[in-house]
Coordinates of C-alpha atoms and ligand atoms in Angstrom, one line a residue:
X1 CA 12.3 28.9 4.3
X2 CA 11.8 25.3 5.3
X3 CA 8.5 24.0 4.2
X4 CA 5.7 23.9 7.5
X5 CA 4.9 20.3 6.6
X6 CA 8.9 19.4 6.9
X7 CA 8.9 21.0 10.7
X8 CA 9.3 18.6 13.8
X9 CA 6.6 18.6 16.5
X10 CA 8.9 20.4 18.5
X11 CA 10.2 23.0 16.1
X12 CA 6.1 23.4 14.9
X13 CA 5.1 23.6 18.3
X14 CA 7.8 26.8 19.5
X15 CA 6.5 28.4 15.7
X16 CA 2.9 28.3 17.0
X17 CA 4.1 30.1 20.0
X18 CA 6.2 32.7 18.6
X19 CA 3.4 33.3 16.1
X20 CA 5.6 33.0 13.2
X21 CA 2.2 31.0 11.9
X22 CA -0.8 29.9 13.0
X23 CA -2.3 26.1 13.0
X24 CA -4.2 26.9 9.9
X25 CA -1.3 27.6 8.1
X26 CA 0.0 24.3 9.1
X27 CA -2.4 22.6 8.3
X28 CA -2.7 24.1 4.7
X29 CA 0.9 22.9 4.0
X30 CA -0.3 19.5 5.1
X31 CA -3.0 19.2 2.7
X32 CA -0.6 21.0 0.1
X33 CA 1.6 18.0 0.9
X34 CA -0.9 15.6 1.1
X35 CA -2.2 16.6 -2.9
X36 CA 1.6 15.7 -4.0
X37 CA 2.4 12.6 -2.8
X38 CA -1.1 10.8 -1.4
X39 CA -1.8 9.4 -5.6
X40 CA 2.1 7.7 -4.8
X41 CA 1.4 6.8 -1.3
X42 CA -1.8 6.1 -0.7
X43 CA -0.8 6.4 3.0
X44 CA -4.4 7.9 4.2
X45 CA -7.5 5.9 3.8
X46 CA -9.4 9.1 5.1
X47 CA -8.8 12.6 5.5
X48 CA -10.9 14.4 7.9
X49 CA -11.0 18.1 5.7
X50 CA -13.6 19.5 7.7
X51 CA -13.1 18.3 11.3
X52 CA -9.3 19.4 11.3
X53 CA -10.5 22.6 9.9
X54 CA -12.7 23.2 12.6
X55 CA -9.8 21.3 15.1
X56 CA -6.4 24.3 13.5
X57 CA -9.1 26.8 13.8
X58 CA -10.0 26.3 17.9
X59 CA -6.5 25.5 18.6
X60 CA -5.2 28.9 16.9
X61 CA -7.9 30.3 19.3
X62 CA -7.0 28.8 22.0
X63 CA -3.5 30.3 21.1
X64 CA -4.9 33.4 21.2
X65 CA -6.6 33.6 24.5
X66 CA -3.1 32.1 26.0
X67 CA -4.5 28.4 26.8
X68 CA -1.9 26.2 26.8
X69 CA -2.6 23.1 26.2
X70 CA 0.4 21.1 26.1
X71 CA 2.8 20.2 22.8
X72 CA 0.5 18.8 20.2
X73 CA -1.8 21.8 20.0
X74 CA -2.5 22.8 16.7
X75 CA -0.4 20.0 15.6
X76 CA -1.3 17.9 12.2
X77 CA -1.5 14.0 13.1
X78 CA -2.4 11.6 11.3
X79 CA -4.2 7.8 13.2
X80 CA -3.9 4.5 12.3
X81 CA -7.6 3.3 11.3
X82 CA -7.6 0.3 14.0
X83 CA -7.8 3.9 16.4
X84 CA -11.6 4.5 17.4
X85 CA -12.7 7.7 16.2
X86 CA -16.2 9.5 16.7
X87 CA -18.2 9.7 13.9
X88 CA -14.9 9.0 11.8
X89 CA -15.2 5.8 9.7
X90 CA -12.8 3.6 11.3
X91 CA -12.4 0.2 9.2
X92 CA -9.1 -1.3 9.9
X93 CA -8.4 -1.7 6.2
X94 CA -10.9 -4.3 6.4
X95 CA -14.4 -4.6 4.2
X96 CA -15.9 -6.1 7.2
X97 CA -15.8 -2.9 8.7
X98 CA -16.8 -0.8 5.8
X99 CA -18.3 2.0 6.9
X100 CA -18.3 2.0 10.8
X101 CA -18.9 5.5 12.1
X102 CA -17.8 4.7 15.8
X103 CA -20.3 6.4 18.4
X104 CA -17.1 7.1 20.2
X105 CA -13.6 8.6 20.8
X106 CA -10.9 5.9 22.3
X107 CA -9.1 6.9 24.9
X108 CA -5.7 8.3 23.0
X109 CA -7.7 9.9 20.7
X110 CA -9.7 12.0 23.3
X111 CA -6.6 12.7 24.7
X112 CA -5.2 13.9 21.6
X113 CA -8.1 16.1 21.1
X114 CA -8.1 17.8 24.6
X115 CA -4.8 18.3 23.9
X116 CA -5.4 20.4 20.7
X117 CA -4.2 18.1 18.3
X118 CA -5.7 18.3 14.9
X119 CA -6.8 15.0 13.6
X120 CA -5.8 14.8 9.8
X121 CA -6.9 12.1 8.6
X122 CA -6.6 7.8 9.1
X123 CA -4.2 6.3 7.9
X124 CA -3.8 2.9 6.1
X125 CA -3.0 -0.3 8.0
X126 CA -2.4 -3.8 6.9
X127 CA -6.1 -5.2 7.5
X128 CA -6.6 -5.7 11.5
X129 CA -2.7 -4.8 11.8
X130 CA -1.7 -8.0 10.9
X131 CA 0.8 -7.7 8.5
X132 CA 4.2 -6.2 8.2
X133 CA 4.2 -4.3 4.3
X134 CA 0.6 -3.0 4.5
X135 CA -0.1 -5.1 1.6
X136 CA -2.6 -6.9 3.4
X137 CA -5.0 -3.9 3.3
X138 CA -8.4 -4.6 1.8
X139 CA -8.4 -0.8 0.1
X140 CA -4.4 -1.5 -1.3
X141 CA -1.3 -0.9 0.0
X142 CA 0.8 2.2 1.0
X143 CA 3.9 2.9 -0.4
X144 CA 7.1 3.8 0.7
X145 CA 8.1 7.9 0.2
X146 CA 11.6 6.7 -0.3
X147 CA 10.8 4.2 -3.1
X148 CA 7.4 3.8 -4.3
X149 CA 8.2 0.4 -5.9
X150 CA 8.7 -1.0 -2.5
X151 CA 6.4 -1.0 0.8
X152 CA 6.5 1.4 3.9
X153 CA 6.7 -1.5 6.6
X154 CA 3.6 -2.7 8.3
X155 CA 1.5 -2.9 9.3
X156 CA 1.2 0.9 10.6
X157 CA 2.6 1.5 7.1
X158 CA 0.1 4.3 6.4
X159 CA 1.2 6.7 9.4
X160 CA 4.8 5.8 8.9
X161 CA 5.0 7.0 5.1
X162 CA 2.5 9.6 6.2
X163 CA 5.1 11.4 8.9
X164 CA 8.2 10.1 6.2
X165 CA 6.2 12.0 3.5
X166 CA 5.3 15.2 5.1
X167 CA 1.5 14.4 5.2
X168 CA 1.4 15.1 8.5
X169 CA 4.0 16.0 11.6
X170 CA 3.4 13.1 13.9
X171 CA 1.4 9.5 13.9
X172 CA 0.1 7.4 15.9
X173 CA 0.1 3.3 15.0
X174 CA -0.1 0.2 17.2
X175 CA 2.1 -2.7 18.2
X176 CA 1.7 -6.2 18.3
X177 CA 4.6 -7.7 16.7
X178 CA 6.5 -4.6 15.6
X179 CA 4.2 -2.8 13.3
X180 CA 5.3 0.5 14.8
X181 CA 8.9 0.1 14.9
X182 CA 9.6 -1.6 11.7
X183 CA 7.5 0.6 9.3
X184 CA 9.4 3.6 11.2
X185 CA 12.6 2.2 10.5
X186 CA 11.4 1.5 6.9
X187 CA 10.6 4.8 5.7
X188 CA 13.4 6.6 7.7
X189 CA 11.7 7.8 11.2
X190 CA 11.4 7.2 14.8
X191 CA 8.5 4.6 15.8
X192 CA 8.5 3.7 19.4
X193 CA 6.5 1.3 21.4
X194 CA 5.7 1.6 25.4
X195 CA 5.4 -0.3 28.2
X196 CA 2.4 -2.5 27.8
X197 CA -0.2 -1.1 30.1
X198 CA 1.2 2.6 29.7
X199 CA -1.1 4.0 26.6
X200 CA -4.7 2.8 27.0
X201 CA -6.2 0.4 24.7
X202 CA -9.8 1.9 25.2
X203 CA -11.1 2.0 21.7
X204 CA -7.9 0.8 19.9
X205 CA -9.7 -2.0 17.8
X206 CA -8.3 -5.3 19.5
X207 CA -5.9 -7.8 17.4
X208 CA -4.4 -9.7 20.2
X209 CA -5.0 -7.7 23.7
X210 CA -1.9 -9.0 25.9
X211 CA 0.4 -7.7 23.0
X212 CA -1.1 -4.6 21.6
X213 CA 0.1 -0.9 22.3
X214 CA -0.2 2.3 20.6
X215 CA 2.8 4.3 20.1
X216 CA 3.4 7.3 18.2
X217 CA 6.0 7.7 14.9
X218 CA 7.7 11.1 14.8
X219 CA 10.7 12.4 12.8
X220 CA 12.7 13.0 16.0
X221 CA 13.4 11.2 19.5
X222 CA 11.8 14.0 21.1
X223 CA 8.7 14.3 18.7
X224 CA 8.3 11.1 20.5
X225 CA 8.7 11.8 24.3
X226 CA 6.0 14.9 23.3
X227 CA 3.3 12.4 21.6
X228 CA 3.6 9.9 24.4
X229 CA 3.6 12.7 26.7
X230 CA -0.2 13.6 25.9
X231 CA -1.6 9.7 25.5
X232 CA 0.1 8.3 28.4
X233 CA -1.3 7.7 31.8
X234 CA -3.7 5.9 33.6
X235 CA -6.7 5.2 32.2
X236 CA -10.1 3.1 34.6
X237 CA -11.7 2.4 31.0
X238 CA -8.5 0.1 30.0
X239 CA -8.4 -2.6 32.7
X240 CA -4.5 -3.6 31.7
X241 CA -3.3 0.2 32.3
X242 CA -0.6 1.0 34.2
X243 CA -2.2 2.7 37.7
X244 CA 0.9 4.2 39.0
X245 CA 2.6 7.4 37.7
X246 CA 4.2 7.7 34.1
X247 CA 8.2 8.3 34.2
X248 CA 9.6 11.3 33.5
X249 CA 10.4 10.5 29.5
X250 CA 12.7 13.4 29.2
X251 CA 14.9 13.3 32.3
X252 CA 17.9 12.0 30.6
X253 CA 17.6 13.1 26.8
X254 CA 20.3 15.2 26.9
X255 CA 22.7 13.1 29.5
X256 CA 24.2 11.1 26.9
X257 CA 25.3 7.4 27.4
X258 CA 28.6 7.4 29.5
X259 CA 28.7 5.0 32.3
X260 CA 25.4 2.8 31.1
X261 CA 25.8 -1.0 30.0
X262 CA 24.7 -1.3 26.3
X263 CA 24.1 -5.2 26.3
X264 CA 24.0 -6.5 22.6
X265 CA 22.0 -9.5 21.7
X266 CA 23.2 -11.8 19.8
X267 CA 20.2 -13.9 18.6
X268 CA 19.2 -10.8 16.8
X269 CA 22.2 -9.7 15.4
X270 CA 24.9 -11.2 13.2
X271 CA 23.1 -14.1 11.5
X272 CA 20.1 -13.7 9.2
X273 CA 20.3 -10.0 9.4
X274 CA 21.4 -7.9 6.0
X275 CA 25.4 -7.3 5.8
X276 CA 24.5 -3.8 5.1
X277 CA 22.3 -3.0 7.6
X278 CA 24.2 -4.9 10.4
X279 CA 27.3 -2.6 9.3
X280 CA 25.0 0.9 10.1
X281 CA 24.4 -0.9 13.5
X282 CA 27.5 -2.1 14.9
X283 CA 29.0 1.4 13.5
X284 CA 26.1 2.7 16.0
X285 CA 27.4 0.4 18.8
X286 CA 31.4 1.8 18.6
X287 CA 29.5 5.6 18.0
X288 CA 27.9 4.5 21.7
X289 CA 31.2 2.7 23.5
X290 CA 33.2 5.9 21.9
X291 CA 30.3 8.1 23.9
X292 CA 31.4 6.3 27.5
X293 CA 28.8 3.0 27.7
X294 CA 30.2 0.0 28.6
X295 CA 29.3 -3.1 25.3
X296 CA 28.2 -6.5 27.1
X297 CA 27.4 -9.1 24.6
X298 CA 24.6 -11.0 25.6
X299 CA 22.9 -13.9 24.9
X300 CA 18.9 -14.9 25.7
X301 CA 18.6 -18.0 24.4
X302 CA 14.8 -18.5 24.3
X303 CA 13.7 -15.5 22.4
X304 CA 14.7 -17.8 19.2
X305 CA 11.7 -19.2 20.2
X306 CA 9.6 -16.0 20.5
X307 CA 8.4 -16.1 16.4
X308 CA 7.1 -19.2 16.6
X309 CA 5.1 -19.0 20.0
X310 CA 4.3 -15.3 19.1
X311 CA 2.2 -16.9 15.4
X312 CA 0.5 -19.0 18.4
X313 CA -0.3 -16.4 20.7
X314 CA -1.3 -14.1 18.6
X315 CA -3.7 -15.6 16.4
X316 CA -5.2 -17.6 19.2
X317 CA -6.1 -13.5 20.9
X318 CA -7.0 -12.4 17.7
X319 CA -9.4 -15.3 16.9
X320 CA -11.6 -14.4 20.1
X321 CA -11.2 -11.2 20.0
X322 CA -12.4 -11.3 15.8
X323 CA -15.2 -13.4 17.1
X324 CA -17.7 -10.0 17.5
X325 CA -17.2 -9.1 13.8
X326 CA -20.1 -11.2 13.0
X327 CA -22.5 -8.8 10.7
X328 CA -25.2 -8.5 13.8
X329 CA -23.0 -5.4 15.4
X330 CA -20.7 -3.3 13.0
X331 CA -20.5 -3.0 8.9
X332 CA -20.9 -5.5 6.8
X333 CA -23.7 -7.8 6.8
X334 CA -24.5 -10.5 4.3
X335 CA -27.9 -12.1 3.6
X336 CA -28.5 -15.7 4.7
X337 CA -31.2 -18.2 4.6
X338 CA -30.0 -18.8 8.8
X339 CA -28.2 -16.9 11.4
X340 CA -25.5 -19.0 11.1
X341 CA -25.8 -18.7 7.1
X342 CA -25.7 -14.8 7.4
X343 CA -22.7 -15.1 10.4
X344 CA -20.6 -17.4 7.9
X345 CA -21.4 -15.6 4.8
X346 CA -20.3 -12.2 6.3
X347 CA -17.0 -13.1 7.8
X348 CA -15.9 -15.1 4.5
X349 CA -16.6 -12.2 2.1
X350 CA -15.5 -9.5 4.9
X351 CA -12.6 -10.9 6.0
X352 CA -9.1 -10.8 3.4
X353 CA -7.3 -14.2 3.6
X354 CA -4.8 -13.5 5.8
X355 CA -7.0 -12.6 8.6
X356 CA -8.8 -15.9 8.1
X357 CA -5.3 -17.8 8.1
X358 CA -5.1 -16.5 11.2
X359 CA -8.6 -16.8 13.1
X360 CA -8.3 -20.9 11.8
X361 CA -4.2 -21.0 13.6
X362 CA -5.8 -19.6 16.4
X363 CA -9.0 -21.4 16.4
X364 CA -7.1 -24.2 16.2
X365 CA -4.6 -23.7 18.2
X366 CA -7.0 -23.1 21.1
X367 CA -9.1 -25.9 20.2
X368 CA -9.5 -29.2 23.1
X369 CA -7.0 -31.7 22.7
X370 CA -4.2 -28.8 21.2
X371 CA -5.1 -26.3 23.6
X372 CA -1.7 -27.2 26.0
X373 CA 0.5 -28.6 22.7
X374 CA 0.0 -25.3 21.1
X375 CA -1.3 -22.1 23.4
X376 CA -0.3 -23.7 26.7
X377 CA 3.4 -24.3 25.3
X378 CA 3.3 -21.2 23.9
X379 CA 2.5 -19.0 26.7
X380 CA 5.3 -21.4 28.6
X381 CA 8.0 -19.9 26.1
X382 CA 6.9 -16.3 27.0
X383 CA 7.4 -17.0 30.6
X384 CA 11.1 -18.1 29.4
X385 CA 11.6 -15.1 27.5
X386 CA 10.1 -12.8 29.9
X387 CA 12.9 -14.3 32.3
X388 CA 15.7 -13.9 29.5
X389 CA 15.0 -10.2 29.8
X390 CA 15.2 -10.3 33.4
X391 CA 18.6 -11.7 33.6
X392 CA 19.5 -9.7 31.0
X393 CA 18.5 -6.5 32.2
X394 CA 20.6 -7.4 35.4
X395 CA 23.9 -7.2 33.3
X396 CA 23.0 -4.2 30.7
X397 CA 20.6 -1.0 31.3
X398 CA 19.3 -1.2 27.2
X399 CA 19.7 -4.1 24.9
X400 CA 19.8 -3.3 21.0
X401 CA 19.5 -4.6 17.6
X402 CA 19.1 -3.7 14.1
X403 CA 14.9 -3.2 14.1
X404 CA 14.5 -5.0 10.8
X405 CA 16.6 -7.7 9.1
X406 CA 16.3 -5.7 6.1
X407 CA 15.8 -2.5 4.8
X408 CA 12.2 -1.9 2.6
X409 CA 11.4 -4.7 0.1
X410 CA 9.5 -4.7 -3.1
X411 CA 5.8 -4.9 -2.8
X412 CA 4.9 -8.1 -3.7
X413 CA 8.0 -9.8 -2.5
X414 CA 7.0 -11.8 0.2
X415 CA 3.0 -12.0 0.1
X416 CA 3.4 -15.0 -1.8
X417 CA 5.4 -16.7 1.5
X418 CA 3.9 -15.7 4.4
X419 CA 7.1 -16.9 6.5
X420 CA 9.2 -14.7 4.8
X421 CA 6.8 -12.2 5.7
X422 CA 6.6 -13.1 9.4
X423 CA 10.4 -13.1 9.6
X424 CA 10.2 -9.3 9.1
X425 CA 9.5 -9.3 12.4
X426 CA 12.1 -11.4 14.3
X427 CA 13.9 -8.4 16.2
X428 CA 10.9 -6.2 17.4
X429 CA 8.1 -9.4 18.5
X430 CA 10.7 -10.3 21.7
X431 CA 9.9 -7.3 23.2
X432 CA 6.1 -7.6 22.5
X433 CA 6.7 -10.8 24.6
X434 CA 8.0 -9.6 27.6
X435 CA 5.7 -5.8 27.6
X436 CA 8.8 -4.3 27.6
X437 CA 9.0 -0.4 25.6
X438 CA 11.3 -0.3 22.7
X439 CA 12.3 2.2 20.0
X440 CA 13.2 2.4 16.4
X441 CA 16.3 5.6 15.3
X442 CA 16.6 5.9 12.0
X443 CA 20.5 5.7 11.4
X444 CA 21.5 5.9 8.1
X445 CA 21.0 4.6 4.3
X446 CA 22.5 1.8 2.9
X447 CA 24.0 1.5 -0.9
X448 CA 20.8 1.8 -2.7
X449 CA 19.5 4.7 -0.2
X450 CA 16.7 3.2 1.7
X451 CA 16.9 3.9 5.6
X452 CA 18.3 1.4 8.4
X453 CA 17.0 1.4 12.1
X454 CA 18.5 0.8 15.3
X455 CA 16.2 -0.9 17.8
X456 CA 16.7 0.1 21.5
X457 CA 15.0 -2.3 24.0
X458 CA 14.8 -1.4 27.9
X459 CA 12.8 -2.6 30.9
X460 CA 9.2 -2.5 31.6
X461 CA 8.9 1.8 32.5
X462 CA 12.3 2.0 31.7
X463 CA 11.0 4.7 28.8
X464 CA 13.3 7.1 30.3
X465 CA 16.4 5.1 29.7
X466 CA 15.3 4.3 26.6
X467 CA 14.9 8.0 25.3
X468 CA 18.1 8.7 26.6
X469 CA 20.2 6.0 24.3
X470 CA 17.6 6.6 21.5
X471 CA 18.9 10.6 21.4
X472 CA 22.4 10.1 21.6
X473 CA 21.9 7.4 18.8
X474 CA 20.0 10.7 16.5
X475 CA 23.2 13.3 18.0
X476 CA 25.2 10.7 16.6
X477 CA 23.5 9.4 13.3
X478 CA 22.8 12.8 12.6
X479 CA 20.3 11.7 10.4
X480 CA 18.4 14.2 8.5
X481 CA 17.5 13.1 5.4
X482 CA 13.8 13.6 4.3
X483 CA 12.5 11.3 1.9
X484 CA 11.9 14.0 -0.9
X485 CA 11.0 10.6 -3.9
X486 CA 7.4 10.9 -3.6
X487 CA 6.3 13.4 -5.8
X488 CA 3.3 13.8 -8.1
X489 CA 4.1 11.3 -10.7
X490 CA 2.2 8.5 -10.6
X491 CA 4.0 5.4 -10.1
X492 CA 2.1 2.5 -11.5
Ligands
LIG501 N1 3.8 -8.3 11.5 C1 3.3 -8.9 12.7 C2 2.0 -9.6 12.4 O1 1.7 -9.7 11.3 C3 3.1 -7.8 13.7 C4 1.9 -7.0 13.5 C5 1.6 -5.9 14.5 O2 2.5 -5.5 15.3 N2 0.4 -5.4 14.5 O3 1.4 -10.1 13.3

C-alpha cells in the first residue's frame, strides 16, 4: 500500500471520503515523514504539532457529521513563513522578525482554515523571498529531496522540497520573480502562479506589492486547480484583488490541446538555457503539436529587458515596503543611545546582506535626481513588455518555455555572484511583469536525474487555459517519479 504521505490532494481527499483513513492518520504519516527527511532538508522552520492536531482532529469530525467543506479538508499543508499566521511565529527567514507571533490570520490562510486544511507547519524561505536557492535564509538553507548537495530553488524552497519530500501533500509559496515556479520545477513538482489580483495579499508579508502572489505547489496539475480553488476570490481587505468572478479552473483539464496556438518564445528558449533541459522541452512542444496545437514561434522583443528593470522595480517596492521593520513594531529591537541609533542598529544586525543590497538599489534607485533614470525607465519597460504579451497573446492562446535555465545547482554555487543568481530567474520574472498566471510541469530528468520544468504562460484570468495545456503536458510527461534521496542520513 502506497504510503499516506506519497497521496495527491486529490487521491487523499476521495480516501478521506471513502473512509479508508481518517485526517489523523494522515497527518501521522506526515510527521512520520517529516522525522526522516527534515535533519536532510531542513524544509520547515516550524511545525505546528499541536495546532494541526487539534486542525486533523475537527476536520475528521466534521467528516463525520457529513460537513463538506471543500477539497483541502483534512489535508496536511505546509505555508511559506512570509504567510501571516495567528499566533504562529511568522519570521520570513529573517532575525529581524524573530519571534513575531502575528495577532492575525491573512486572508489565504483563513481561507485555508475554513476550508479544513490542516496547517503543518512553515516552511523555509529565502529571507523576505528574495532569493532563488533559499540560501539566503537567516536560519540556513533547504535542501533539495532529490540531491541534498544541491538547493530546492527559491526562494519558496522550503514548501517545494516539503511537497517533493512527502512532508506534506500541498504548499503554499509566493511569487515575485518566480520563487514559486522555479523551486517547483527544481525539486520535481507543479508550482503555479495566478493572475495578479486573484489570491489576496492580506497578510502575505509584502516584498514588492505590484509583483507578489501566492500560489500553491502540488504534485499534480489538479492538486493545483483544488488549492487555488479554496484561496481564490475576492477579497475587500486586499485593495489590488480581483472584484469580479474567478474562472472556472477546471473546465478544460481534460479537453486536451487540439486546435489551440502554442506560441513559443524565443528570447527564453534556445540561447543561455541548458542543452539538456531545452531537449525535455522542445520534446514537450512536438508531444503538444502531435496532441493537435498549432507551434507559432514568437518573438517579444522587450522582455530581454524584463531582468534588469525587474532588479529596479523590485527593490525600489521592497525598500518602502521594508521601511516598517524598524524595531518600534515587530521582533527585533536593538538598544541605542537615539531613536535613530536604535532604528539603524536594528535593521543592520536584523537584516542578512542581501536584503540590505537590496533596500540601498532601491533606495537609490528611487532617490531625486535617479528617480526617472532608474524607476521611471523601469516602469517604462514594463509597459513595453506588458504590450509584448498583448500582441503576443493575439497570435497564440499559451506561450511556453523551459521554467529554469537549469536544473538544481550546488549550494553555494552562485551566492558568491549574485547575477548568476538573478539569472535563475530570467524565464518566470516576464510574467511577474505583465500579472499574467503561469505554471511550472515537471517533465522529466536529465542525465544526472534532477527534474526539468516546463513553464506555461497565458493571459491575465486565462487560468483556465493554462490548466488545460499544463495537464496534457503531465498525460504526456507522465512524470511520476518521487524524489525518494532524502532519507535519514545526514548529509553534511
Ligand atoms: N529570485 C527573485 C528575487 O530574488 C524572485 C524572488 C521571488 O519571486 N520572491 O527577487
Amino acid at each position: 500500500m502506497t504510503d499516506l504521505a506519497d497521496l495527491t490532494v486529490t487521491g487523499a481527499a476521495a480516501g478521506l471520503r471513502a473512509g479508508e483513513f481518517s485526517s489523523v492518520d494522515l497527518l501521522e504519516a506526515v510527521h512520520r515523514r517529516a522525522a526522516m527527511t527534515e535533519a536532510n532538508l531542513h524544509a520547515y522552520l516550524s511545525i505546528d504539532r499541536d495546532g494541526a492536531a487539534r486542525a486533523a482532529v475537527g476536520a475528521d469530525s466534521a467528516f463525520k457529521s457529513n460537513t463538506d467543506l471543500g477539497l483541502l479538508q483534512g489535508i496536511p499543508v505546509a505555508l511559506k513563513d512570509n504567510m501571516v499566521t495567528r499566533g504562529l511565529e511568522t519570521t520570513c527567514s529573517s532575525k529581524i522578525l524573530a519571534g513575531y507571533l502575528p495577532p492575525y490570520d491573512g486572508t489565504a490562510v483563513s481561507r485555508l482554515r475554513e476550508g479544513g486544511a490542516v496547517i503543518f507547519g512553515k516552511t523555509n524561505l529565502d529571507e523576505f523571498a528574495m532569493g532563488s536557492s533559499t540560501e539566503n535564509s537567516a536560519y540556513g538553507p533547504s535542501r533539495n529531496p532529490w540531491d541534498p548537495e544541491r538547493v530546492p530553488g527559491g526562494s519558496s524552497g522550503g514548501s517545494a522540497a516539503a511537497v517533493a519530500a512527502g512532508s506534506a501533500l500541498v504548499g503554499f509559496g509566493s511569487d515575485t520573480g518566480g520563487s514559486i515556479r522555479q523551486p517547483a520545477a527544481l525539486c520535481g513538482i507543479v508550482g503555479m502562479k495566478p493572475t495578479y489580483g486573484l489570491v489576496s495579499r492580506y497578510g502575505l508579508i509584502a516584498f514588492a506589492s505590484s509583483l507578489d502572489q501566492i500560489g500553491p505547489l502540488t504534485r499534480t496539475v489538479e492538486d493545483s486547480v483544488a488549492a487555488l480553488e479554496v484561496v481564490g476570490g475576492y477579497d475587500p481587505a486586499d485593495s489590488t484583488s480581483y472584484p469580479g468572478d474567478v474562472p472556472d479552473y477546471r473546465a478544460g483539464l481534460e479537453s486536451g490541446v487540439a486546435g489551440l496556438r502554442v506560441g513559443v518564445v524565443s528570447e527564453l528558449n534556445g540561447e543561455g538555457i541548458d542543452p539538456e533541459v531545452q531537449a525535455g522541452v522542445d520534446q514537450c512542444i512536438a508531444g503538444l503539436e502531435q496532441a493537435g496545437a498549432s507551434i507559432v514561434e514568437l518573438s517579444l522583443p522587450s522582455i530581454e529587458y524584463a531582468l534588469s528593470a525587474y532588479y529596479l522595480i523590485a527593490p525600489a517596492e521592497c525598500s518602502a515596503n521594508l521601511a516598517r521593520f524598524d524595531g518600534v513594531r515587530y521582533g527585533l529591537r536593538r538598544r541605542g543611545e537615539t531613536v535613530e541609533e536604535m532604528m539603524s542598529t536594528t535593521r543592520a544586525d536584523g537584516f542578512g546582506p542581501e536584503v540590505i543590497r537590496r533596500i540601498l538599489l532601491g533606495t537609490y534607485a528611487l532617490s531625486a535626481g535617479y528617480y526617472d533614470a532608474f524607476y521611471g525607465q523601469a516602469q517604462r519597460v514594463r509597459t513595453l513588455i506588458i504590450q509584448d504579451f498583448q500582441a503576443a497573446y493575439e497570435q497564440a492562446d499559451v506561450l511556453v518555455s523551459p521554467t529554469s535555465p537549469t536544473t538544481a545547482f550546488q549550494l553555494g554555487d552562485r551566492t558568491q555572484d549574485p547575477l548568476s543568481m538573478y539569472l535563475s530567474d530570467v524565464c518566470t520574472i516576464p510574467s511577474n511583469m505583465s500579472g499574467d498566471p503561469a505554471i511550472s510541469v515537471p517533465i522529466g530528468l536529465d542525465g544526472a536525474g534532477l527534474p526539468i520544468g516546463f513553464q506555461v504562460m497565458a493571459p491575465a484570468l486565462g487560468e483556465p487555459l493554462m490548466f488545460r495545456v499544463a495537464a496534457e503536458v503531465e498525460r504526456q510527461a507522465g512524470f511520476e517519479a518521487r524524489a525518494t534521496h532524502a532519507t535519514s542520513e545526514v548529509v553534511t
